Coordinates of N, CA and C in Angstrom, one line a residue:
Chain A
M234 N 132.3 72.2 66.8 CA 131.3 72.4 68.0 C 131.6 72.8 69.3
D235 N 132.8 72.6 69.6 CA 132.9 73.0 71.1 C 133.0 74.8 70.6
D236 N 134.5 74.4 69.8 CA 134.6 76.5 69.2 C 133.7 77.0 68.8
D237 N 132.2 76.5 67.9 CA 131.2 77.8 67.9 C 130.5 77.4 68.8
D238 N 130.6 76.7 70.1 CA 129.6 77.3 71.4 C 130.5 78.3 72.3
V239 N 131.8 78.2 72.0 CA 132.6 79.5 72.6 C 132.1 80.5 71.8
S240 N 132.3 80.3 70.7 CA 132.8 81.9 69.9 C 131.2 82.5 70.0
Y241 N 130.2 81.2 70.1 CA 129.0 81.6 70.1 C 128.7 82.6 71.8
D242 N 128.9 81.6 72.6 CA 129.0 83.0 73.6 C 129.7 83.9 73.7
E243 N 130.9 84.1 73.0 CA 131.7 85.2 73.2 C 130.8 86.1 72.5
S244 N 130.7 86.0 71.3 CA 129.6 86.9 70.6 C 128.5 87.7 71.5
L245 N 127.7 86.4 72.0 CA 126.5 87.0 73.1 C 127.4 88.1 74.0
K246 N 128.2 87.3 74.5 CA 128.6 88.7 75.6 C 129.1 89.9 75.0
A247 N 129.4 89.7 74.1 CA 129.9 91.1 73.6 C 128.9 92.0 73.5
R248 N 127.7 91.4 72.8 CA 126.2 92.1 72.5 C 126.0 92.4 73.5
I249 N 125.9 91.7 74.6 CA 124.9 92.4 75.9 C 126.1 93.5 76.7
K250 N 127.4 93.2 76.2 CA 128.3 94.4 76.8 C 127.7 95.8 76.0
A251 N 127.8 95.4 74.4 CA 127.0 96.4 74.1 C 126.0 97.0 74.2
S252 N 125.4 96.5 74.5 CA 123.6 97.1 75.2 C 123.6 97.5 76.0
V253 N 124.5 97.0 77.4 CA 124.8 97.8 78.3 C 125.4 99.2 78.1
H254 N 126.6 99.1 77.2 CA 127.3 100.3 76.7 C 126.2 101.4 76.0
Y255 N 125.5 101.4 75.7 CA 124.7 101.8 75.1 C 123.6 102.3 75.9
T256 N 123.0 101.5 76.8 CA 121.6 102.0 77.9 C 122.5 103.0 78.9
V257 N 124.0 102.5 79.5 CA 124.6 103.2 80.3 C 125.2 104.7 79.4
G258 N 125.3 105.1 78.2 CA 125.1 106.2 77.3 C 123.9 106.9 77.6
K259 N 122.8 106.3 76.9 CA 121.2 107.2 77.2 C 121.1 107.7 78.6
I260 N 121.7 106.7 79.9 CA 121.2 107.6 81.1 C 121.8 108.8 81.4
C261 N 123.4 108.4 81.0 CA 124.5 109.8 80.9 C 124.0 111.1 80.5
Q262 N 123.7 110.6 79.0 CA 123.5 111.7 78.3 C 122.6 112.5 78.9
R263 N 121.6 111.9 79.5 CA 120.4 112.8 80.5 C 120.7 113.5 81.6
E264 N 121.7 113.1 81.7 CA 122.0 113.9 83.3 C 123.0 114.6 83.0
E265 N 123.7 114.8 81.9 CA 124.6 116.0 81.7 C 124.3 117.1 82.0
S266 N 123.4 117.6 80.8 CA 123.0 118.5 81.1 C 122.5 119.1 82.7
E267 N 122.2 118.3 83.5 CA 121.6 118.4 84.8 C 123.1 118.8 85.7
M268 N 123.5 118.1 85.5 CA 124.7 118.1 86.4 C 126.0 119.1 85.4
G269 N 125.9 119.9 84.5 CA 126.8 120.7 84.1 C 128.3 120.3 83.8
V270 N 128.0 119.0 83.1 CA 129.8 118.1 83.0 C 129.1 117.2 81.4
K271 N 130.4 117.3 81.2 CA 130.4 116.0 79.9 C 131.2 115.0 80.0
C272 N 131.0 113.9 79.6 CA 131.4 112.8 79.8 C 132.0 112.6 78.6
S273 N 133.3 111.9 78.9 CA 134.3 111.3 77.6 C 133.9 110.3 77.4
K274 N 134.2 109.5 76.0 CA 133.7 108.5 75.8 C 134.4 107.3 76.7
Q275 N 135.6 107.3 77.0 CA 136.4 106.1 77.7 C 135.9 106.4 78.9
F276 N 135.0 107.2 79.6 CA 134.6 107.4 80.9 C 133.5 106.6 80.7
L277 N 132.9 106.5 79.7 CA 131.2 106.0 79.6 C 131.4 104.5 79.4
A278 N 132.9 103.9 78.6 CA 132.9 102.9 78.3 C 134.0 101.9 79.8
A279 N 134.5 102.9 80.5 CA 134.5 102.0 81.9 C 133.2 101.8 82.6
L280 N 132.7 103.0 83.0 CA 131.4 102.8 83.4 C 130.7 101.7 82.9
A281 N 130.1 101.5 81.8 CA 129.8 100.5 81.1 C 130.5 99.0 81.7
E282 N 132.0 99.3 82.0 CA 132.2 97.7 81.9 C 132.4 97.5 83.8
L283 N 131.8 98.2 84.1 CA 131.8 98.6 85.9 C 130.2 98.4 86.2
T284 N 129.2 98.6 85.3 CA 128.3 98.5 85.5 C 127.6 97.0 85.1
Y285 N 128.5 96.3 84.2 CA 128.2 95.0 83.6 C 128.5 93.9 84.9
G286 N 129.9 94.1 85.4 CA 130.5 93.7 86.4 C 129.6 93.5 87.6
K287 N 129.1 94.8 87.8 CA 128.0 94.7 88.8 C 126.9 94.1 88.9
C288 N 126.4 94.1 87.5 CA 125.2 93.4 87.6 C 125.3 91.9 87.5
G289 N 127.0 91.7 87.6 CA 126.5 89.7 87.5 C 126.8 89.9 88.9
S290 N 127.7 90.6 89.5 CA 127.4 90.2 90.9 C 126.4 90.2 91.9
L291 N 125.6 91.2 91.1 CA 124.2 90.9 91.7 C 123.2 89.8 91.1
A292 N 123.7 89.4 90.1 CA 123.3 88.3 89.6 C 123.7 86.8 90.6
S293 N 124.8 86.9 91.1 CA 125.1 85.4 92.1 C 125.0 85.9 93.6
D294 N 124.7 87.3 93.8 CA 123.8 87.2 95.3 C 122.3 87.1 95.1
L295 N 122.0 87.3 94.0 CA 120.4 87.1 94.0 C 120.0 85.6 94.2
E296 N 120.8 84.7 93.5 CA 120.8 83.3 93.3 C 121.4 82.7 94.6
S297 N 122.2 83.6 95.6 CA 122.5 82.5 96.9 C 121.2 83.1 97.5
F298 N 120.9 84.3 97.5 CA 119.4 84.6 98.3 C 118.4 84.0 98.1
A299 N 118.1 83.8 96.5 CA 117.0 82.9 96.5 C 116.8 81.3 96.7
K300 N 118.4 80.7 96.8 CA 118.6 79.4 97.1 C 118.3 79.5 98.7
H301 N 119.0 80.1 99.6 CA 118.5 80.3 101.1 C 117.2 80.2 101.1
A302 N 116.7 80.8 100.7 CA 115.1 80.8 100.6 C 114.6 79.6 100.5
K303 N 115.1 78.4 99.7 CA 114.6 77.5 99.2 C 113.5 78.1 98.1
R304 N 114.1 78.6 97.2 CA 113.5 79.1 96.2 C 114.1 78.9 94.9
S305 N 113.6 78.9 93.4 CA 114.0 78.7 92.4 C 113.4 79.9 91.3
T306 N 113.1 80.7 91.7 CA 112.7 81.9 91.6 C 113.0 83.0 92.0
I307 N 113.6 84.1 91.3 CA 113.9 85.3 92.1 C 112.8 86.3 92.3
Q308 N 112.6 87.0 93.3 CA 111.6 87.4 93.8 C 111.7 88.8 94.2
V309 N 110.9 89.7 94.3 CA 111.7 91.3 94.6 C 111.8 91.5 95.5
E310 N 111.5 90.3 96.6 CA 112.4 90.7 98.0 C 113.7 90.2 98.0
D311 N 114.4 89.8 97.2 CA 115.8 89.2 97.1 C 116.5 90.7 96.5
V312 N 115.8 91.6 95.6 CA 116.7 92.2 95.0 C 116.5 93.7 96.0
K313 N 115.4 93.5 96.7 CA 115.7 94.5 98.2 C 116.5 94.1 98.9
L314 N 116.8 92.8 99.1 CA 118.1 92.4 99.9 C 119.3 92.7 99.6
C315 N 119.6 93.2 97.8 CA 120.7 93.5 97.9 C 121.4 94.9 98.5
A316 N 119.9 95.7 98.3 CA 120.1 97.0 98.5 C 120.4 97.4 100.2
R317 N 120.3 96.4 101.0 CA 120.2 96.1 102.6 C 120.9 97.0 103.3
K318 N 122.4 97.5 102.6 CA 123.3 97.8 103.6 C 123.3 99.6 103.2
N319 N 122.8 100.1 102.2 CA 122.7 101.3 102.1 C 120.9 101.8 102.6
P320 N 120.7 102.3 103.7 CA 119.2 102.7 104.1 C 118.3 103.5 103.0
S321 N 119.5 104.9 102.3 CA 118.8 105.7 101.3 C 118.5 104.6 100.3
L322 N 119.2 104.0 99.9 CA 119.2 103.1 98.6 C 118.3 102.2 98.7
A323 N 117.9 101.3 100.0 CA 117.1 100.4 100.1 C 115.4 101.3 100.1
K324 N 115.3 102.6 100.6 CA 114.1 102.9 100.6 C 114.1 103.3 99.1
L325 N 114.8 103.9 98.6 CA 114.5 104.0 97.2 C 113.7 102.8 96.4
V326 N 114.6 101.8 96.9 CA 114.5 100.3 95.9 C 113.0 100.0 96.2
A327 N 112.5 100.4 97.8 CA 111.6 99.7 98.2 C 110.3 100.5 97.1
E328 N 110.7 101.7 97.5 CA 109.4 102.5 97.0 C 109.2 102.3 95.6
K329 N 109.9 102.0 94.7 CA 109.8 101.5 93.2 C 109.1 100.2 93.1
A330 N 109.7 99.3 94.4 CA 109.1 98.4 94.1 C 107.2 98.4 94.0
T331 N 107.0 98.8 94.9 CA 105.6 99.2 95.5 C 105.3 99.9 94.2
D332 N 106.0 101.0 93.8 CA 105.2 101.3 92.3 C 104.8 100.7 91.1
L333 N 106.1 99.3 91.0 CA 106.2 98.7 90.0 C 104.9 97.4 90.5
E334 N 104.7 96.9 91.2 CA 103.5 95.9 92.1 C 102.1 96.6 91.9
A335 N 102.2 97.9 91.8 CA 100.8 99.2 92.1 C 100.4 98.8 90.4
E336 N 101.3 98.8 89.4 CA 101.7 99.0 88.1 C 101.2 97.5 87.7
T337 N 101.7 96.5 88.0 CA 101.3 95.2 87.9 C 100.2 95.0 88.0
Q338 N 99.1 95.3 89.1 CA 98.3 95.0 89.2 C 97.1 95.9 88.7
E339 N 97.4 96.8 88.3 CA 96.7 97.6 87.4 C 96.6 97.3 86.0
R340 N 97.5 96.7 85.3 CA 97.5 95.6 84.2 C 96.6 94.6 84.1
L341 N 97.0 93.9 85.3 CA 96.3 92.8 85.2 C 94.6 93.1 85.4
S342 N 94.6 93.8 86.0 CA 92.9 94.3 86.5 C 92.3 94.8 84.6
K343 N 93.2 95.9 84.4 CA 92.5 96.1 83.0 C 92.6 94.9 82.2
K344 N 93.5 93.5 82.4 CA 93.3 93.0 81.3 C 92.2 91.7 81.4
R345 N 91.6 91.7 82.7 CA 90.8 90.7 83.1 C 89.6 91.8 82.6
R346 N 89.3 93.3 83.0 CA 88.5 93.4 82.6 C 87.9 93.5 80.8
K347 N 89.2 94.0 80.1 CA 89.2 93.4 79.1 C 88.0 91.7 78.6
D348 N 89.0 90.9 79.4 CA 88.7 89.7 79.2 C 87.1 89.2 79.5
N349 N 86.6 89.9 80.1 CA 85.1 89.6 80.6 C 84.4 90.5 79.5
K350 N 84.7 91.5 79.3 CA 83.7 92.6 78.6 C 83.0 91.6 77.6
P351 N 83.6 90.6 76.4 CA 82.8 90.2 75.6 C 81.7 89.5 76.5
A352 N 82.0 88.9 77.1 CA 81.1 87.3 77.7 C 79.8 88.6 78.0
D353 N 80.0 89.5 79.2 CA 79.0 89.9 80.1 C 79.5 91.8 80.6
E354 N 78.3 92.0 80.9 CA 78.9 93.4 81.3 C 79.5 93.8 82.5
D355 N 80.2 95.3 82.7 CA 81.2 94.8 83.8 C 80.5 94.9 85.1
G356 N 79.0 95.5 85.3 CA 78.7 95.2 86.3 C 78.4 94.0 86.9
E357 N 77.9 93.4 85.7 CA 77.2 92.2 85.9 C 78.6 91.3 87.0
S358 N 79.7 91.2 86.1 CA 80.7 90.3 86.5 C 81.6 90.7 87.5
A359 N 81.1 92.2 87.9 CA 81.4 92.6 89.3 C 80.8 92.1 90.1
S360 N 79.6 91.8 89.8 CA 78.7 91.4 91.1 C 78.8 89.8 91.2
D361 N 79.2 89.0 90.1 CA 79.3 88.2 90.1 C 80.4 87.4 90.8
A362 N 81.3 88.6 90.7 CA 82.9 88.2 91.8 C 82.6 88.2 93.0
A363 N 81.9 89.4 93.3 CA 82.1 89.9 94.9 C 81.4 88.4 95.6
P364 N 80.1 87.3 95.2 CA 79.6 86.4 95.9 C 80.6 85.3 96.1
S365 N 81.2 85.3 94.9 CA 82.0 83.8 94.8 C 83.5 84.1 96.0
A366 N 83.8 85.3 95.8 CA 84.7 85.6 96.6 C 84.2 85.3 98.0
A367 N 83.3 85.6 98.6 CA 82.7 85.5 99.8 C 82.5 84.1 99.8
V368 N 82.1 83.5 99.1 CA 81.5 81.7 99.3 C 83.2 81.0 99.2
A369 N 84.0 81.8 98.9 CA 85.5 81.1 99.0 C 85.7 81.5 100.4
S370 N 86.2 82.9 100.7 CA 86.4 83.2 102.0 C 85.7 81.9 103.3
A371 N 84.4 82.0 102.9 CA 83.1 81.3 103.9 C 83.9 79.8 103.6
A372 N 84.0 79.2 102.6 CA 84.4 77.9 102.7 C 86.0 77.9 103.4
T373 N 86.8 78.5 103.3 CA 87.9 78.6 103.7 C 87.9 78.2 105.2
G374 N 86.7 79.6 105.7 CA 87.1 79.5 107.4 C 86.1 78.3 107.8
A375 N 85.3 77.6 106.8 CA 84.5 76.5 107.4 C 85.9 75.4 107.7
T376 N 86.7 75.3 106.7 CA 87.5 74.2 106.8 C 88.3 74.3 107.7
H377 N 88.8 76.1 108.2 CA 89.3 76.0 109.2 C 88.8 75.5 110.8
K378 N 87.6 75.8 110.6 CA 86.8 75.4 111.5 C 87.1 74.3 112.0
S379 N 86.7 73.5 110.9 CA 86.5 71.7 111.0 C 87.7 71.2 112.0
K380 N 88.9 72.1 110.9 CA 90.1 71.7 111.3 C 90.6 72.0 112.8
K381 N 89.6 72.8 113.7 CA 90.0 73.4 114.6 C 89.5 72.4 115.3
V382 N 87.8 71.9 115.3 CA 87.4 71.1 115.8 C 87.9 69.6 115.9
R383 N 88.2 69.4 114.7 CA 88.9 67.9 114.6 C 89.8 68.2 115.5
Q384 N 90.7 68.7 115.9 CA 91.9 69.1 116.6 C 91.8 68.8 118.0
A385 N 90.4 69.7 118.2 CA 89.8 69.8 119.7 C 89.3 68.3 120.0
Chain B
M92 N 109.1 117.7 80.0 CA 110.5 116.7 79.9 C 110.5 115.4 81.0
A93 N 109.5 116.0 82.1 CA 109.4 114.7 82.9 C 108.3 113.4 82.4
D94 N 107.9 114.1 81.2 CA 106.8 113.1 80.7 C 107.3 112.0 80.1
A95 N 108.6 112.5 79.6 CA 109.4 111.0 78.6 C 110.0 110.2 79.6
P96 N 110.4 109.0 79.4 CA 109.9 107.7 80.4 C 111.7 107.6 80.4
L97 N 111.9 107.7 82.0 CA 113.4 107.7 82.1 C 114.4 106.6 81.1
P98 N 115.4 106.9 80.6 CA 116.2 106.1 80.2 C 116.8 104.8 80.9
T99 N 116.1 103.8 80.9 CA 116.6 102.2 81.8 C 117.0 101.2 81.1
F100 N 117.5 100.0 81.8 CA 117.8 98.5 81.1 C 117.1 98.4 80.9
K101 N 117.0 97.6 79.6 CA 116.0 96.7 79.3 C 115.6 95.6 80.3
P102 N 114.3 95.1 80.8 CA 114.3 93.7 81.2 C 115.4 92.6 80.5
A103 N 114.8 92.4 79.5 CA 115.6 91.6 78.4 C 116.8 91.3 78.7
L104 N 117.6 92.5 78.9 CA 119.1 92.5 78.8 C 119.2 92.3 80.3
I105 N 118.6 92.7 81.7 CA 119.1 92.1 83.1 C 118.9 90.7 83.0
E106 N 117.6 90.3 82.5 CA 117.4 88.8 82.5 C 118.7 88.4 82.0
K107 N 119.4 88.8 80.5 CA 120.2 88.1 79.7 C 121.4 87.7 80.7
I108 N 121.9 89.0 81.5 CA 123.3 89.0 82.0 C 123.4 87.8 83.2
F109 N 122.0 88.3 84.0 CA 121.8 86.8 84.8 C 122.1 85.7 84.1
E110 N 121.5 85.4 83.2 CA 121.4 84.1 82.7 C 122.8 83.6 82.5
Q111 N 123.4 84.4 81.9 CA 125.0 84.2 81.5 C 126.0 84.2 82.7
S112 N 125.4 84.7 84.4 CA 126.2 84.6 85.3 C 126.1 83.2 86.1
W113 N 124.8 83.2 85.9 CA 124.4 81.6 86.5 C 124.8 80.4 85.5
G114 N 125.4 80.7 84.1 CA 125.8 79.6 83.6 C 124.9 78.1 83.3
G115 N 123.5 78.4 83.2 CA 122.8 77.2 82.7 C 121.9 76.8 84.2
R116 N 122.3 76.9 85.1 CA 121.7 76.8 86.5 C 120.1 77.0 86.3
K117 N 119.3 76.1 86.5 CA 117.9 76.6 86.3 C 117.4 77.3 87.9
L118 N 117.2 78.6 87.2 CA 116.7 79.9 87.8 C 115.6 80.4 86.7
R119 N 114.4 80.7 87.9 CA 113.6 82.0 86.9 C 113.5 83.0 87.9
T120 N 113.2 84.1 87.0 CA 113.0 85.4 87.3 C 111.4 86.5 87.5
A121 N 111.3 86.7 88.5 CA 109.7 87.2 88.5 C 110.0 88.5 87.6
S122 N 108.9 89.0 86.7 CA 109.2 90.2 85.9 C 109.5 91.4 86.3
D123 N 108.7 91.5 87.5 CA 108.8 92.6 89.0 C 110.4 92.8 89.4
S124 N 110.6 91.6 89.4 CA 112.4 91.6 89.5 C 113.4 92.0 89.0
T125 N 113.2 91.6 87.7 CA 113.9 92.3 86.9 C 113.9 93.4 86.5
R126 N 112.7 93.9 86.7 CA 112.6 95.4 86.3 C 112.9 96.4 87.5
L127 N 113.0 96.1 88.8 CA 113.4 96.6 89.9 C 115.0 96.6 89.8
T128 N 115.9 95.6 89.6 CA 116.9 95.4 89.4 C 118.0 96.2 88.2
A129 N 116.9 96.8 87.2 CA 117.1 98.1 86.1 C 116.9 99.3 86.8
E130 N 116.0 99.3 87.8 CA 116.4 100.5 88.4 C 117.4 100.8 89.3
F131 N 117.8 99.7 90.2 CA 118.7 99.7 90.7 C 120.0 99.8 89.8
M132 N 120.2 99.4 88.8 CA 121.8 99.6 88.1 C 121.4 100.9 87.5
R133 N 120.3 101.6 87.0 CA 120.1 102.8 86.7 C 120.3 103.9 87.6
V134 N 120.5 103.5 89.3 CA 120.8 104.4 90.2 C 122.1 104.5 90.2
F135 N 122.6 102.8 90.0 CA 123.9 102.9 90.1 C 124.8 103.8 89.2
V136 N 124.4 103.7 87.8 CA 125.1 104.4 86.4 C 124.9 106.2 87.3
I137 N 123.7 106.5 87.6 CA 123.6 108.0 87.7 C 124.4 108.3 88.9
E138 N 124.7 107.9 90.2 CA 125.2 107.7 91.1 C 126.9 108.1 90.8
A139 N 127.6 106.4 89.9 CA 128.4 107.0 89.7 C 129.3 108.2 88.9
M140 N 128.3 108.5 88.3 CA 128.3 109.3 87.0 C 128.3 111.1 88.0
G141 N 127.6 110.8 89.0 CA 127.3 112.4 89.7 C 128.7 112.0 90.8
R142 N 129.2 111.3 91.2 CA 130.4 111.5 92.1 C 131.6 111.9 91.3
A143 N 131.8 110.9 90.0 CA 132.9 111.6 89.1 C 132.8 112.6 88.8
A144 N 131.8 113.3 88.7 CA 131.3 114.9 87.6 C 131.9 115.8 89.1
S145 N 131.5 115.4 90.5 CA 131.9 116.1 91.8 C 133.6 116.3 91.5
V146 N 134.1 114.8 91.3 CA 135.5 115.2 91.7 C 136.4 115.4 90.1
A147 N 135.5 115.5 89.0 CA 135.8 116.2 87.8 C 135.9 117.7 88.0
K148 N 134.7 118.3 88.7 CA 134.1 120.0 88.9 C 135.6 120.5 89.6
A149 N 135.7 119.6 91.1 CA 136.6 120.0 91.8 C 138.1 120.1 91.5
E150 N 138.5 119.6 90.2 CA 140.0 119.6 89.6 C 139.5 120.5 88.1
G151 N 138.4 121.5 88.1 CA 138.4 122.5 87.3 C 138.4 122.0 85.7
S152 N 137.7 120.6 85.4 CA 137.5 120.2 84.3 C 135.8 120.0 84.1
D153 N 135.3 120.2 82.9 CA 134.2 119.8 82.6 C 133.8 118.7 81.9
T154 N 135.1 117.7 81.8 CA 134.9 116.4 81.2 C 134.8 115.5 82.3
I155 N 134.1 114.5 82.2 CA 134.6 113.4 83.3 C 135.5 112.3 82.9
E156 N 136.7 112.2 83.1 CA 137.6 111.2 82.5 C 137.3 110.0 83.6
P157 N 138.0 108.7 82.8 CA 138.0 107.7 83.7 C 138.7 107.9 85.1
H158 N 139.7 108.6 85.1 CA 140.5 108.4 86.5 C 139.7 109.4 87.7
H159 N 138.5 110.3 87.0 CA 137.5 110.4 88.1 C 136.8 109.6 88.8
L160 N 136.3 108.5 87.6 CA 135.6 107.2 88.1 C 136.8 106.4 89.1
E161 N 137.5 106.2 88.6 CA 138.4 105.7 90.0 C 138.6 106.1 91.2
A162 N 138.4 107.5 91.0 CA 139.1 108.1 92.4 C 137.5 107.9 93.4
V163 N 136.1 107.5 92.6 CA 135.2 107.8 93.1 C 135.0 105.8 93.6
L164 N 135.4 105.3 92.6 CA 135.2 103.7 93.0 C 135.2 102.7 94.1
P165 N 136.2 103.0 95.2 CA 136.0 102.0 96.3 C 135.1 102.5 96.9
E166 N 134.5 103.8 97.1 CA 133.5 104.6 98.0 C 132.4 103.9 97.3
L167 N 132.1 104.2 96.0 CA 131.0 103.9 95.1 C 130.4 102.4 95.6
L168 N 131.4 101.6 95.7 CA 131.3 99.9 95.5 C 130.9 99.7 97.0
L169 N 131.6 100.4 97.7 CA 131.1 100.0 99.2 C 129.5 100.4 99.4
D170 N 128.7 101.4 98.8 CA 127.8 101.9 98.9 C 126.9 101.1 98.4
F171 N 127.2 99.9 97.2 CA 126.3 99.6 96.3 C 126.5 97.9 96.5

C-alpha cells in the first residue's frame, strides 16, 4: 500500500516535470529566433529543472505569505509580494495582475449577461439592477447612521 | 505573430506543483493568482534564456549550453 503511494507520487512528480520541460521548450522555441541563438537539449533540461525548483520555492513563499495574513487562500497580492525585491519585475507582475483582473471582470459580466438574457431583455435587467444597488447602498448607509446614532 | 497567444504554463500545472510542495496542507488558490504565477514563471524562463544567450554570444557560440546557464545562475536567482 505504502509502496503504491510512493510510486504514485513519483510518477506524478515525473509527469509534472515532463510538463514543465515541455512548456519551457515551447517558451524557448519562440524566443530562439528573436535572440538569434539555439538552445541545446541539455540547456533546456537544466532550465526545466531550475524552473521546477523555483516554482516549488515560490509555493512555500506563497504559503507563508498567506499564513501570515491569516488566510487559507493564495491571493494575487501574495504573488505580487514574491516579486517585491525586483522593481521592474514587480511592475511587470502588477501590470499583468491588472490585466487578469480586467479579463476576469469581463468574463463575469459576459456570463451574467448570458444568464439574464433568457429571463428578460438587457435594458430591463440593467434598469432593474441599478435601483436595487442604490437601495442596497442606502440601506447600508442607514445602518451606518443608526450605528452612529446608537454610539452617540 | 503578436496575435498568437504566448506560450505559458497552464494554471493547472502550477497548481499541481503548489499542491505537491504543500504536501496535503489545506490551502486554496485564487484562479488569478495561479495565472499570475504562470506569467511570473514565463518571465523567469525568458530572462534565464536571455542572460544565458548573451553569455553564449560573448563566447562566440550560437548554441546555449548548460554552462552558460550556470554562469548566470547566481545573479538570476538573486533577481527572482
